[in-house]
One Martini backbone bead per residue (centre of mass of N, CA, C, O) as a GRO file, in nm:
protein
  530
    1MET     BB    1  13.680  -3.095   4.648
    2ALA     BB    2  13.616  -2.887   4.871
    3LYS     BB    3  13.899  -2.777   4.908
    4GLU     BB    4  13.913  -2.673   4.616
    5GLN     BB    5  13.662  -2.478   4.608
    6ALA     BB    6  13.758  -2.276   4.824
    7PHE     BB    7  13.952  -2.132   4.575
    8LEU     BB    8  13.679  -2.061   4.429
    9SER     BB    9  13.544  -1.826   4.183
   10THR     BB   10  13.263  -1.656   4.058
   11GLU     BB   11  13.145  -1.491   3.741
   12ILE     BB   12  12.953  -1.284   3.546
   13VAL     BB   13  12.976  -1.246   3.192
   14ASN     BB   14  12.917  -1.007   2.967
   15GLN     BB   15  12.893  -1.039   2.598
   16GLY     BB   16  12.622  -0.941   2.483
   17VAL     BB   17  12.467  -0.958   2.162
   18GLN     BB   18  12.317  -1.188   1.968
   19GLU     BB   19  12.335  -1.177   1.600
   20SER     BB   20  12.258  -1.495   1.575
   21GLY     BB   21  12.009  -1.714   1.546
   22PRO     BB   22  11.756  -1.809   1.765
   23ASN     BB   23  11.893  -1.574   1.986
   24ALA     BB   24  11.851  -1.313   1.865
   25GLY     BB   25  11.892  -1.038   2.081
   26SER     BB   26  12.026  -1.167   2.300
   27LEU     BB   27  12.172  -1.213   2.593
   28THR     BB   28  12.512  -1.285   2.688
   29PHE     BB   29  12.684  -1.532   2.887
   30SER     BB   30  12.920  -1.618   3.134
   31VAL     BB   31  13.134  -1.835   3.343
   32ARG     BB   32  13.385  -1.744   3.571
   33VAL     BB   33  13.676  -1.914   3.690
   34ARG     BB   34  13.844  -1.843   3.984
   35ARG     BB   35  14.140  -1.806   4.163
   36ARG     BB   36  14.214  -1.768   4.524
   37LEU     BB   37  14.309  -1.655   4.802
   38PRO     BB   38  14.337  -1.767   5.087
   39ASP     BB   39  14.218  -1.727   5.428
   40PHE     BB   40  14.491  -1.710   5.616
   41LEU     BB   41  14.384  -1.549   5.886
   42GLN     BB   42  14.164  -1.785   5.971
   43SER     BB   43  14.415  -1.986   5.967
   44VAL     BB   44  14.626  -2.130   6.226
   45ASN     BB   45  14.949  -2.229   6.270
   46LEU     BB   46  15.088  -2.322   6.563
   47LYS     BB   47  15.401  -2.351   6.474
   48TYR     BB   48  15.444  -2.048   6.377
   49VAL     BB   49  15.392  -1.918   6.647
   50LYS     BB   50  15.616  -2.058   6.803
   51LEU     BB   51  15.849  -1.971   6.632
   52GLY     BB   52  15.823  -1.674   6.678
   53TYR     BB   53  15.860  -1.690   6.990
   54HIS     BB   54  16.140  -1.809   6.980
   55TYR     BB   55  16.282  -1.578   6.858
   56LEU     BB   56  16.218  -1.378   7.082
   57ILE     BB   57  16.331  -1.533   7.341
   58SER     BB   58  16.629  -1.613   7.246
   59HIS     BB   59  16.715  -1.287   7.258
   60ALA     BB   60  16.625  -1.251   7.601
   61VAL     BB   61  16.821  -1.376   7.830
   62TYR     BB   62  16.993  -1.137   7.919
   63LEU     BB   63  16.763  -0.928   7.966
   64PHE     BB   64  16.658  -1.097   8.223
   65SER     BB   65  16.919  -1.129   8.399
   66VAL     BB   66  16.997  -0.848   8.495
   67PRO     BB   67  16.732  -0.774   8.664
   68VAL     BB   68  16.768  -1.022   8.858
   69LEU     BB   69  17.041  -0.931   8.978
   70LEU     BB   70  16.940  -0.640   9.073
   71LEU     BB   71  16.718  -0.753   9.258
   72ALA     BB   72  16.888  -0.919   9.454
   73PHE     BB   73  17.056  -0.695   9.553
   74SER     BB   74  16.843  -0.502   9.663
   75ALA     BB   75  16.736  -0.711   9.868
   76GLU     BB   76  16.989  -0.728  10.035
   77ILE     BB   77  17.019  -0.424  10.106
   78GLY     BB   78  16.727  -0.403  10.231
   79SER     BB   79  16.794  -0.616  10.484
   80LEU     BB   80  16.949  -0.376  10.590
   81SER     BB   81  17.034  -0.183  10.823
   82GLN     BB   82  17.156   0.118  10.917
   83GLN     BB   83  17.384   0.002  11.089
   84ASP     BB   84  17.497  -0.214  10.883
   85LEU     BB   85  17.571   0.009  10.669
   86TRP     BB   86  17.766   0.173  10.865
   87ARG     BB   87  17.960  -0.086  10.909
   88LEU     BB   88  18.038  -0.109  10.608
   89TRP     BB   89  18.168   0.179  10.605
   90GLU     BB   90  18.373   0.108  10.848
   91GLN     BB   91  18.452  -0.153  10.656
   92PRO     BB   92  18.628  -0.138  10.380
   93HIS     BB   93  18.717  -0.425  10.325
   94PHE     BB   94  18.429  -0.553  10.311
   95ASP     BB   95  18.315  -0.351  10.108
   96LEU     BB   96  18.509  -0.399   9.877
   97THR     BB   97  18.459  -0.693   9.838
   98THR     BB   98  18.160  -0.681   9.772
   99MET     BB   99  18.170  -0.463   9.545
  100LEU     BB  100  18.366  -0.629   9.357
  101THR     BB  101  18.197  -0.870   9.317
  102PHE     BB  102  17.932  -0.724   9.212
  103SER     BB  103  18.075  -0.576   8.980
  104GLY     BB  104  18.184  -0.821   8.833
  105ALA     BB  105  17.917  -0.964   8.783
  106THR     BB  106  17.788  -0.718   8.626
  107VAL     BB  107  17.993  -0.674   8.401
  108PHE     BB  108  17.975  -0.973   8.293
  109MET     BB  109  17.675  -0.965   8.209
  110LEU     BB  110  17.689  -0.715   8.034
  111CYS     BB  111  17.897  -0.826   7.832
  112LEU     BB  112  17.741  -1.088   7.753
  113TYR     BB  113  17.503  -0.932   7.636
  114PHE     BB  114  17.656  -0.741   7.423
  115MET     BB  115  17.800  -0.973   7.272
  116SER     BB  116  17.529  -1.132   7.194
  117GLN     BB  117  17.459  -0.904   7.015
  118PRO     BB  118  17.386  -0.797   6.731
  119ARG     BB  119  17.480  -0.624   6.477
  120SER     BB  120  17.419  -0.344   6.333
  121VAL     BB  121  17.229  -0.278   6.032
  122TYR     BB  122  17.283  -0.064   5.762
  123LEU     BB  123  17.110   0.155   5.539
  124VAL     BB  124  17.249   0.388   5.347
  125ASP     BB  125  17.173   0.301   5.041
  126PHE     BB  126  17.005   0.324   4.712
  127ALA     BB  127  16.959   0.187   4.378
  128CYS     BB  128  16.781   0.233   4.064
  129PHE     BB  129  16.734   0.128   3.759
  130LYS     BB  130  16.700   0.350   3.456
  131PRO     BB  131  16.612   0.325   3.157
  132SER     BB  132  16.589   0.433   2.858
  133ASP     BB  133  16.345   0.572   2.655
  134GLU     BB  134  16.403   0.357   2.406
  135LEU     BB  135  16.287   0.113   2.611
  136LYS     BB  136  16.003   0.182   2.578
  137VAL     BB  137  15.679  -0.005   2.622
  138SER     BB  138  15.377  -0.041   2.516
  139LYS     BB  139  15.115  -0.244   2.479
  140GLU     BB  140  15.077  -0.196   2.184
  141GLU     BB  141  15.380  -0.239   2.100
  142PHE     BB  142  15.414  -0.514   2.201
  143ILE     BB  143  15.223  -0.646   1.998
  144SER     BB  144  15.348  -0.533   1.745
  145LEU     BB  145  15.639  -0.656   1.789
  146ALA     BB  146  15.551  -0.953   1.821
  147LYS     BB  147  15.447  -0.977   1.532
  148LYS     BB  148  15.706  -0.899   1.387
  149SER     BB  149  15.891  -1.125   1.490
  150GLY     BB  150  15.741  -1.424   1.434
  151HIS     BB  151  15.698  -1.601   1.704
  152PHE     BB  152  15.375  -1.556   1.687
  153ASP     BB  153  15.063  -1.644   1.700
  154ASP     BB  154  14.750  -1.533   1.702
  155ALA     BB  155  14.677  -1.668   1.981
  156SER     BB  156  14.909  -1.553   2.143
  157LEU     BB  157  14.859  -1.270   2.102
  158GLU     BB  158  14.574  -1.251   2.228
  159PHE     BB  159  14.656  -1.348   2.502
  160GLN     BB  160  14.854  -1.127   2.574
  161LYS     BB  161  14.656  -0.892   2.552
  162ARG     BB  162  14.472  -0.985   2.773
  163ILE     BB  163  14.676  -0.991   2.995
  164LEU     BB  164  14.762  -0.685   2.979
  165GLU     BB  165  14.479  -0.560   3.043
  166ARG     BB  166  14.503  -0.710   3.352
  167SER     BB  167  14.785  -0.660   3.490
  168GLY     BB  168  14.873  -0.328   3.556
  169VAL     BB  169  15.047  -0.258   3.318
  170GLY     BB  170  15.186   0.001   3.161
  171ASP     BB  171  15.334   0.243   2.902
  172GLU     BB  172  15.654   0.260   3.058
  173THR     BB  173  15.801   0.007   3.012
  174TYR     BB  174  16.091  -0.212   2.996
  175LEU     BB  175  16.278  -0.345   2.706
  176PRO     BB  176  16.478  -0.518   2.521
  177LYS     BB  177  16.539  -0.509   2.196
  178ALA     BB  178  16.597  -0.827   2.135
  179VAL     BB  179  16.302  -0.962   2.210
  180MET     BB  180  16.165  -0.819   1.931
  181GLY     BB  181  16.351  -0.952   1.728
  182PRO     BB  182  16.474  -1.121   1.501
  183GLY     BB  183  16.536  -1.425   1.593
  184LEU     BB  184  16.777  -1.504   1.837
  185CYS     BB  185  16.803  -1.382   2.180
  186SER     BB  186  16.892  -1.643   2.367
  187THR     BB  187  17.193  -1.524   2.448
  188MET     BB  188  17.480  -1.459   2.611
  189LYS     BB  189  17.546  -1.186   2.490
  190GLU     BB  190  17.270  -1.042   2.553
  191GLY     BB  191  17.267  -1.114   2.858
  192ARG     BB  192  17.546  -0.945   2.917
  193ALA     BB  193  17.440  -0.674   2.820
  194GLU     BB  194  17.203  -0.640   3.021
  195ALA     BB  195  17.369  -0.686   3.286
  196GLU     BB  196  17.561  -0.443   3.248
  197MET     BB  197  17.352  -0.228   3.238
  198VAL     BB  198  17.205  -0.272   3.500
  199MET     BB  199  17.429  -0.319   3.727
  200PHE     BB  200  17.603  -0.056   3.651
  201GLY     BB  201  17.397   0.152   3.677
  202ALA     BB  202  17.332   0.109   3.981
  203LEU     BB  203  17.632   0.122   4.093
  204ASP     BB  204  17.715   0.400   4.001
  205GLU     BB  205  17.497   0.545   4.173
  206LEU     BB  206  17.559   0.437   4.445
  207PHE     BB  207  17.868   0.542   4.469
  208GLU     BB  208  17.782   0.842   4.432
  209LYS     BB  209  17.586   0.864   4.677
  210CYS     BB  210  17.786   0.745   4.906
  211LYS     BB  211  18.090   0.772   4.884
  212VAL     BB  212  18.212   0.490   4.757
  213ARG     BB  213  18.447   0.264   4.707
  214PRO     BB  214  18.491  -0.042   4.566
  215LYS     BB  215  18.741  -0.117   4.778
  216ASP     BB  216  18.561  -0.095   5.039
  217VAL     BB  217  18.431  -0.354   4.968
  218GLY     BB  218  18.376  -0.686   5.136
  219ILE     BB  219  18.076  -0.749   5.026
  220LEU     BB  220  17.900  -0.963   4.782
  221VAL     BB  221  17.561  -0.981   4.649
  222VAL     BB  222  17.412  -1.179   4.400
  223ASN     BB  223  17.087  -1.176   4.223
  224CYS     BB  224  16.976  -1.429   3.972
  225SER     BB  225  16.760  -1.663   3.848
  226LEU     BB  226  16.799  -1.718   3.502
  227PHE     BB  227  17.104  -1.579   3.490
  228ASN     BB  228  17.413  -1.800   3.481
  229PRO     BB  229  17.709  -1.752   3.422
  230THR     BB  230  18.050  -1.792   3.297
  231PRO     BB  231  18.117  -1.605   3.473
  232SER     BB  232  17.978  -1.440   3.711
  233LEU     BB  233  17.815  -1.164   3.804
  234SER     BB  234  18.010  -1.100   4.035
  235ALA     BB  235  18.263  -1.116   3.859
  236MET     BB  236  18.183  -0.875   3.659
  237ILE     BB  237  18.189  -0.665   3.890
  238ILE     BB  238  18.484  -0.700   3.988
  239ASN     BB  239  18.614  -0.649   3.713
  240HIS     BB  240  18.495  -0.363   3.654
  241TYR     BB  241  18.578  -0.234   3.959
  242LYS     BB  242  18.843  -0.353   4.080
  243MET     BB  243  18.821  -0.522   4.322
  244ARG     BB  244  18.921  -0.682   4.581
  245GLY     BB  245  19.068  -0.987   4.647
  246ASN     BB  246  18.910  -1.038   4.962
  247ILE     BB  247  18.639  -1.060   4.852
  248LEU     BB  248  18.305  -1.149   4.952
  249SER     BB  249  18.138  -1.368   4.712
  250PHE     BB  250  17.795  -1.396   4.582
  251ASN     BB  251  17.582  -1.631   4.375
  252LEU     BB  252  17.231  -1.618   4.318
  253GLY     BB  253  17.030  -1.887   4.183
  254GLY     BB  254  16.694  -1.987   4.131
  255MET     BB  255  16.513  -1.805   4.369
  256GLY     BB  256  16.358  -1.570   4.252
  257CYS     BB  257  16.159  -1.292   4.384
  258SER     BB  258  16.278  -1.346   4.688
  259ALA     BB  259  16.606  -1.306   4.675
  260GLY     BB  260  16.661  -1.029   4.798
  261ILE     BB  261  16.618  -1.122   5.099
  262ILE     BB  262  16.829  -1.353   5.092
  263SER     BB  263  17.059  -1.160   5.044
  264LEU     BB  264  17.037  -0.996   5.304
  265ASP     BB  265  17.066  -1.241   5.496
  266LEU     BB  266  17.367  -1.290   5.400
  267ALA     BB  267  17.484  -1.012   5.455
  268ARG     BB  268  17.413  -1.005   5.762
  269ASP     BB  269  17.586  -1.252   5.837
  270MET     BB  270  17.856  -1.141   5.741
  271LEU     BB  271  17.857  -0.878   5.917
  272GLN     BB  272  17.875  -1.040   6.190
  273ALA     BB  273  18.168  -1.165   6.103
  274HIS     BB  274  18.252  -0.856   5.991
  275PRO     BB  275  18.379  -0.590   6.093
  276ASN     BB  276  18.395  -0.300   5.946
  277SER     BB  277  18.173  -0.317   5.697
  278TYR     BB  278  18.089  -0.358   5.362
  279ALA     BB  279  17.773  -0.431   5.175
  280ILE     BB  280  17.663  -0.559   4.863
  281VAL     BB  281  17.340  -0.567   4.684
  282VAL     BB  282  17.219  -0.745   4.400
  283SER     BB  283  16.913  -0.700   4.223
  284THR     BB  284  16.777  -0.914   3.966
  285GLU     BB  285  16.676  -0.956   3.607
  286MET     BB  286  16.682  -1.135   3.296
  287ILE     BB  287  16.516  -1.122   2.993
  288THR     BB  288  16.653  -1.219   2.729
  289PHE     BB  289  16.744  -1.517   2.801
  290ASN     BB  290  16.409  -1.584   2.880
  291TRP     BB  291  16.242  -1.564   2.630
  292TYR     BB  292  15.940  -1.643   2.505
  293THR     BB  293  15.841  -1.819   2.173
  294GLY     BB  294  15.577  -1.968   2.211
  295ALA     BB  295  15.245  -2.123   2.296
  296GLU     BB  296  15.247  -2.155   2.595
  297ARG     BB  297  15.056  -1.994   2.826
  298SER     BB  298  15.206  -2.053   3.109
  299MET     BB  299  15.467  -1.913   2.935
  300LEU     BB  300  15.346  -1.626   2.850
  301MET     BB  301  15.297  -1.463   3.104
  302PRO     BB  302  15.582  -1.340   3.176
  303ASN     BB  303  15.605  -1.151   2.934
  304CYS     BB  304  15.369  -0.951   3.056
  305PHE     BB  305  15.537  -0.869   3.333
  306PHE     BB  306  15.827  -0.867   3.269
  307ARG     BB  307  16.098  -0.633   3.348
  308MET     BB  308  16.329  -0.416   3.354
  309GLY     BB  309  16.572  -0.444   3.640
  310GLY     BB  310  16.747  -0.287   3.930
  311ALA     BB  311  16.941  -0.319   4.242
  312ALA     BB  312  17.139  -0.129   4.489
  313ILE     BB  313  17.284  -0.213   4.818
  314LEU     BB  314  17.404  -0.042   5.113
  315LEU     BB  315  17.581  -0.199   5.377
  316SER     BB  316  17.642  -0.161   5.739
  317ASN     BB  317  17.845  -0.187   6.069
  318LYS     BB  318  17.902   0.100   6.122
  319ARG     BB  319  17.853   0.330   6.356
  320ARG     BB  320  17.894   0.604   6.208
  321ASP     BB  321  17.664   0.534   5.974
  322ARG     BB  322  17.411   0.607   6.130
  323ARG     BB  323  17.395   0.916   6.053
  324ARG     BB  324  17.352   0.844   5.722
  325ALA     BB  325  17.144   0.643   5.741
  326LYS     BB  326  16.816   0.534   5.665
  327TYR     BB  327  16.836   0.224   5.783
  328SER     BB  328  16.732  -0.057   5.995
  329LEU     BB  329  16.760  -0.394   6.067
  330SER     BB  330  16.538  -0.599   6.233
  331HIS     BB  331  16.395  -0.826   6.029
  332ILE     BB  332  16.411  -1.179   5.916
  333VAL     BB  333  16.164  -1.391   5.741
  334ARG     BB  334  16.168  -1.739   5.636
  335THR     BB  335  15.972  -1.934   5.385
  336HIS     BB  336  15.949  -2.292   5.294
  337LYS     BB  337  15.762  -2.507   5.042
  338GLY     BB  338  15.930  -2.734   4.888
  339ALA     BB  339  15.827  -3.017   5.003
  340ASP     BB  340  15.600  -2.954   4.825
  341ASP     BB  341  15.516  -3.035   4.502
  342ARG     BB  342  15.331  -2.796   4.408
  343SER     BB  343  15.517  -2.570   4.504
  344PHE     BB  344  15.777  -2.656   4.343
  345ARG     BB  345  15.597  -2.639   4.042
  346CYS     BB  346  15.464  -2.351   4.020
  347VAL     BB  347  15.764  -2.234   3.931
  348TYR     BB  348  15.887  -2.344   3.609
  349GLN     BB  349  16.163  -2.444   3.427
  350GLN     BB  350  16.118  -2.508   3.073
  351GLU     BB  351  16.007  -2.709   2.804
  352ASP     BB  352  15.835  -2.746   2.554
  353ASP     BB  353  15.733  -2.935   2.280
  354LYS     BB  354  15.958  -2.745   2.101
  355ARG     BB  355  16.213  -2.664   2.305
  356LYS     BB  356  16.117  -2.409   2.454
  357LYS     BB  357  16.224  -2.181   2.672
  358GLY     BB  358  16.070  -2.139   3.007
  359LEU     BB  359  15.820  -1.998   3.224
  360SER     BB  360  15.611  -2.174   3.441
  361VAL     BB  361  15.272  -2.111   3.547
  362SER     BB  362  15.052  -2.190   3.788
  363LYS     BB  363  14.723  -2.182   3.883
  364ASP     BB  364  14.813  -2.228   4.198
  365LEU     BB  365  14.962  -1.963   4.298
  366LEU     BB  366  14.768  -1.835   4.498
  367GLU     BB  367  14.732  -2.057   4.696
  368ILE     BB  368  15.038  -2.120   4.758
  369GLY     BB  369  15.108  -1.820   4.832
  370GLY     BB  370  14.904  -1.808   5.082
  371HIS     BB  371  15.042  -2.036   5.257
  372ALA     BB  372  15.314  -1.892   5.279
  373LEU     BB  373  15.218  -1.626   5.402
  374LYS     BB  374  15.091  -1.740   5.648
  375ALA     BB  375  15.352  -1.856   5.767
  376ASN     BB  376  15.504  -1.587   5.776
  377ILE     BB  377  15.313  -1.393   5.943
  378THR     BB  378  15.297  -1.589   6.199
  379THR     BB  379  15.600  -1.560   6.261
  380LEU     BB  380  15.630  -1.242   6.267
  381GLY     BB  381  15.403  -1.130   6.468
  382PRO     BB  382  15.564  -1.147   6.754
  383LEU     BB  383  15.797  -0.935   6.658
  384VAL     BB  384  15.578  -0.673   6.571
  385LEU     BB  385  15.352  -0.684   6.754
  386PRO     BB  386  15.175  -0.556   6.981
  387LEU     BB  387  15.082  -0.661   7.285
  388SER     BB  388  14.782  -0.644   7.249
  389GLU     BB  389  14.753  -0.809   7.000
  390GLN     BB  390  14.894  -1.071   7.113
  391LEU     BB  391  14.694  -1.131   7.333
  392LEU     BB  392  14.433  -1.148   7.168
  393PHE     BB  393  14.555  -1.376   6.977
  394LEU     BB  394  14.620  -1.580   7.202
  395ALA     BB  395  14.339  -1.611   7.346
  396THR     BB  396  14.199  -1.722   7.075
  397LEU     BB  397  14.389  -1.956   7.024
  398ILE     BB  398  14.355  -2.109   7.290
  399GLY     BB  399  14.049  -2.139   7.271
  400ARG     BB  400  14.056  -2.304   6.989
  401LYS     BB  401  14.312  -2.512   7.021
  402VAL     BB  402  14.291  -2.604   7.336
  403LEU     BB  403  13.971  -2.553   7.442
  404LYS     BB  404  13.767  -2.594   7.193
  405MET     BB  405  13.623  -2.293   7.124
  406ASP     BB  406  13.441  -2.260   6.846
  407HIS     BB  407  13.275  -1.988   6.916
  408VAL     BB  408  13.535  -1.856   6.878
  409LYS     BB  409  13.660  -1.602   6.714
  410PRO     BB  410  13.898  -1.508   6.515
  411TYR     BB  411  14.180  -1.323   6.545
  412ILE     BB  412  14.295  -1.034   6.362
  413PRO     BB  413  14.562  -0.896   6.314
  414ASP     BB  414  14.697  -0.560   6.297
  415PHE     BB  415  14.951  -0.455   6.084
  416LYS     BB  416  14.913  -0.144   6.105
  417LEU     BB  417  15.043  -0.133   6.399
  418ALA     BB  418  15.344  -0.225   6.288
  419PHE     BB  419  15.307  -0.050   6.029
  420GLU     BB  420  15.347   0.221   5.788
  421HIS     BB  421  15.477   0.040   5.561
  422PHE     BB  422  15.442  -0.122   5.229
  423CYS     BB  423  15.631  -0.391   5.048
  424ILE     BB  424  15.492  -0.547   4.771
  425HIS     BB  425  15.526  -0.759   4.547
  426ALA     BB  426  15.492  -0.688   4.195
  427GLY     BB  427  15.327  -0.947   4.032
  428GLY     BB  428  15.029  -0.845   4.029
  429LYS     BB  429  14.709  -0.737   4.050
  430THR     BB  430  14.559  -0.975   4.168
  431ILE     BB  431  14.737  -1.022   4.399
  432LEU     BB  432  14.726  -0.752   4.536
  433ASP     BB  433  14.423  -0.760   4.584
  434GLU     BB  434  14.423  -1.028   4.770
  435LEU     BB  435  14.619  -0.903   4.982
  436GLN     BB  436  14.445  -0.660   5.069
  437ASN     BB  437  14.206  -0.832   5.182
  438ASN     BB  438  14.368  -1.026   5.377
  439LEU     BB  439  14.520  -0.769   5.540
  440GLY     BB  440  14.359  -0.501   5.550
  441LEU     BB  441  14.422  -0.286   5.349
  442THR     BB  442  14.486   0.006   5.187
  443ASN     BB  443  14.530   0.199   4.918
  444LYS     BB  444  14.770   0.344   5.040
  445HIS     BB  445  14.948   0.100   5.099
  446MET     BB  446  14.932  -0.016   4.779
  447GLU     BB  447  15.052   0.212   4.606
  448PRO     BB  448  15.354   0.125   4.556
  449SER     BB  449  15.293  -0.150   4.413
  450ARG     BB  450  15.098  -0.047   4.187
  451MET     BB  451  15.289   0.176   4.058
  452THR     BB  452  15.523  -0.010   3.997
  453LEU     BB  453  15.371  -0.187   3.805
  454HIS     BB  454  15.294   0.024   3.609
  455ARG     BB  455  15.580   0.165   3.549
  456PHE     BB  456  15.791  -0.123   3.578
  457GLY     BB  457  15.679  -0.365   3.662
  458ASN     BB  458  15.805  -0.691   3.685
  459THR     BB  459  16.137  -0.686   3.853
  460SER     BB  460  16.131  -0.876   4.070
  461SER     BB  461  16.357  -0.847   4.336
  462SER     BB  462  16.352  -0.513   4.284
  463SER     BB  463  16.069  -0.401   4.345
  464LEU     BB  464  16.087  -0.314   4.649
  465TRP     BB  465  16.281  -0.062   4.572
  466TYR     BB  466  16.084   0.106   4.410
  467GLU     BB  467  15.873   0.130   4.628
  468LEU     BB  468  16.062   0.285   4.817
  469ALA     BB  469  16.118   0.515   4.616
  470TYR     BB  470  15.830   0.622   4.602
  471MET     BB  471  15.808   0.714   4.903
  472GLU     BB  472  16.042   0.909   4.887
  473ALA     BB  473  15.928   1.081   4.656
  474LYS     BB  474  15.663   1.147   4.844
  475HIS     BB  475  15.731   1.200   5.157
  476GLN     BB  476  15.675   0.939   5.364
  477ILE     BB  477  15.941   0.929   5.521
  478LYS     BB  478  15.984   0.883   5.875
  479LYS     BB  479  16.093   0.893   6.165
  480GLY     BB  480  16.041   0.560   6.294
  481ASP     BB  481  15.942   0.405   6.067
  482ARG     BB  482  15.799   0.119   5.934
  483VAL     BB  483  15.908  -0.146   5.712
  484TRP     BB  484  15.746  -0.392   5.488
  485GLN     BB  485  15.902  -0.659   5.317
  486ILE     BB  486  15.723  -0.860   5.068
  487ALA     BB  487  15.818  -1.179   4.926
  488PHE     BB  488  15.764  -1.405   4.633
  489GLY     BB  489  15.866  -1.748   4.507
  490SER     BB  490  16.022  -1.986   4.398
  491GLY     BB  491  15.987  -2.340   4.551
  492PHE     BB  492  15.819  -2.202   4.783
  493LYS     BB  493  15.853  -1.847   4.872
  494CYS     BB  494  15.860  -1.645   5.180
  495ASN     BB  495  15.957  -1.310   5.248
  496SER     BB  496  16.094  -1.090   5.526
  497ALA     BB  497  16.137  -0.736   5.589
  498VAL     BB  498  16.250  -0.510   5.850
  499TRP     BB  499  16.237  -0.152   5.889
  500LYS     BB  500  16.403   0.140   6.041
  501THR     BB  501  16.386   0.460   6.057
  502LEU     BB  502  16.632   0.716   6.119
  503ARG     BB  503  16.521   0.930   5.909
  504THR     BB  504  16.417   1.177   5.728
  505VAL     BB  505  16.335   1.132   5.388
  506LYS     BB  506  16.455   1.260   5.108
  507ARG     BB  507  16.454   1.347   4.801
  508SER     BB  508  16.632   1.223   4.533
  509THR     BB  509  16.817   1.300   4.232
  510LYS     BB  510  16.827   0.964   4.183
  511ASN     BB  511  16.538   0.900   4.137
  512PRO     BB  512  16.331   0.709   3.923
  513TRP     BB  513  16.066   0.904   3.990
  514LEU     BB  514  16.127   1.215   3.925
  515ASP     BB  515  15.973   1.257   3.627
  516CYS     BB  516  15.665   1.115   3.750
  517VAL     BB  517  15.549   1.144   4.046
  518ASP     BB  518  15.327   1.383   3.990
  519ARG     BB  519  15.137   1.148   3.818
  520TYR     BB  520  15.107   1.020   4.103
  521PRO     BB  521  14.853   0.848   4.114
  522VAL     BB  522  14.689   0.620   3.918
  523GLU     BB  523  14.440   0.478   3.746
  524ILE     BB  524  14.326   0.130   3.764
  525PRO     BB  525  14.175  -0.093   3.610
  526ASP     BB  526  13.953  -0.321   3.660
  527VAL     BB  527  13.955  -0.658   3.618
  528GLN     BB  528  13.652  -0.746   3.663
  529LYS     BB  529  13.552  -0.517   3.411
  530MET     BB  530  13.703  -0.663   3.147
   0.00000   0.00000   0.00000
């Protein structure tokens, strides 16, 4: 019970003046109980720290071997006198044998080192789909259309209205027309129509920006969690663009909002095995096929947050593409909590009592997400934090965990020293607020996520790319900057990707924020005050 209460917070909500009854004229109030994110930076699981250092050390074996070899050779040369060195010079056959042996060993070690290093993966460019203005739906229009559709009773409409007011979603997000129309919208036909609109729209823009032909692409990875037709979405793309017959295509389904980084990880692995290749990642989610029309509140919540969106990303392992690429991929760290039953069922697709299909979101989402985030950033820390932060963190960790010095306060690493920019999945305003508090980030760091949620809503796995596009539109990305993308989703999973900026990025003429970026940032009402 004490453990459960640790994740609850209370607040007094003033409800106004009582109009009738024995207490007429008196102020009324209620106590609201809210679940909050665990303070995951205050408690560190040692196994995730060890895992992070394992990743760091396992790739540095050859880097340490070469200096040792050079040190040994220098010591040997240093032990020779001037006469010995002159004698070696006068005996070329002995000198030649020694030098050839040493040179061969050095070349062998250097070749072994460079061959063991993974190929660099460059992000040439990316494109985010922007629907037409006729698909814009304000919060007021959302409730009005939902009422006209006849799918929802008064209680469900009132619940969705309250959630929308607190969601952080603005009045210019996009929804397919079919979801608010009368009758059944969750058909394969409507789902395919939305998929074609989103995926082909993003890919058309990407091919135009990068000047790459579809037949030049050797690897294709598509992720969409809830809509998985046959033939697959990846097959739809190959058919539409008449891509080559030996393309390596993958279609990832059911992996939630963090699937975009999983797709990047898969594309990176494929680029390691196939030199001189292009890979395209398409991240999206289909709204139409999974629109919920019942009355179960845990299943109504996704209706209020999820909106149309999709992104296409071009990756390359060609060295010549470094000159025109925007970013290089530094790290990907993935964390999966699916072994725990509560985590597994936290975000769950199912039918309600009336057999209406939808996505159920557990009230434990914040707590479960917090534990996944804690594990992920603890593993990522040794890979990205400066040495000074790691030494302070390790010293306090050893003091508390090994030497049992309970009086030593835990040291919270400052991730702002490791990254200049943060792209945190725009899942909802409450989630973003809790993450800001736990990671110690400023409003400026959270601005891309909050503004993306306001302008485009929760676009699932593609939201990270709308956030990066926002920073590019604001001229915030400079050469050498480090970008941290972090996403979480069903399973329960938390995944991170780290990018290094190769050049100062200018605002593109195809940026989805182009027509509205000057109006942002905007003030978002505080959830607690509503």
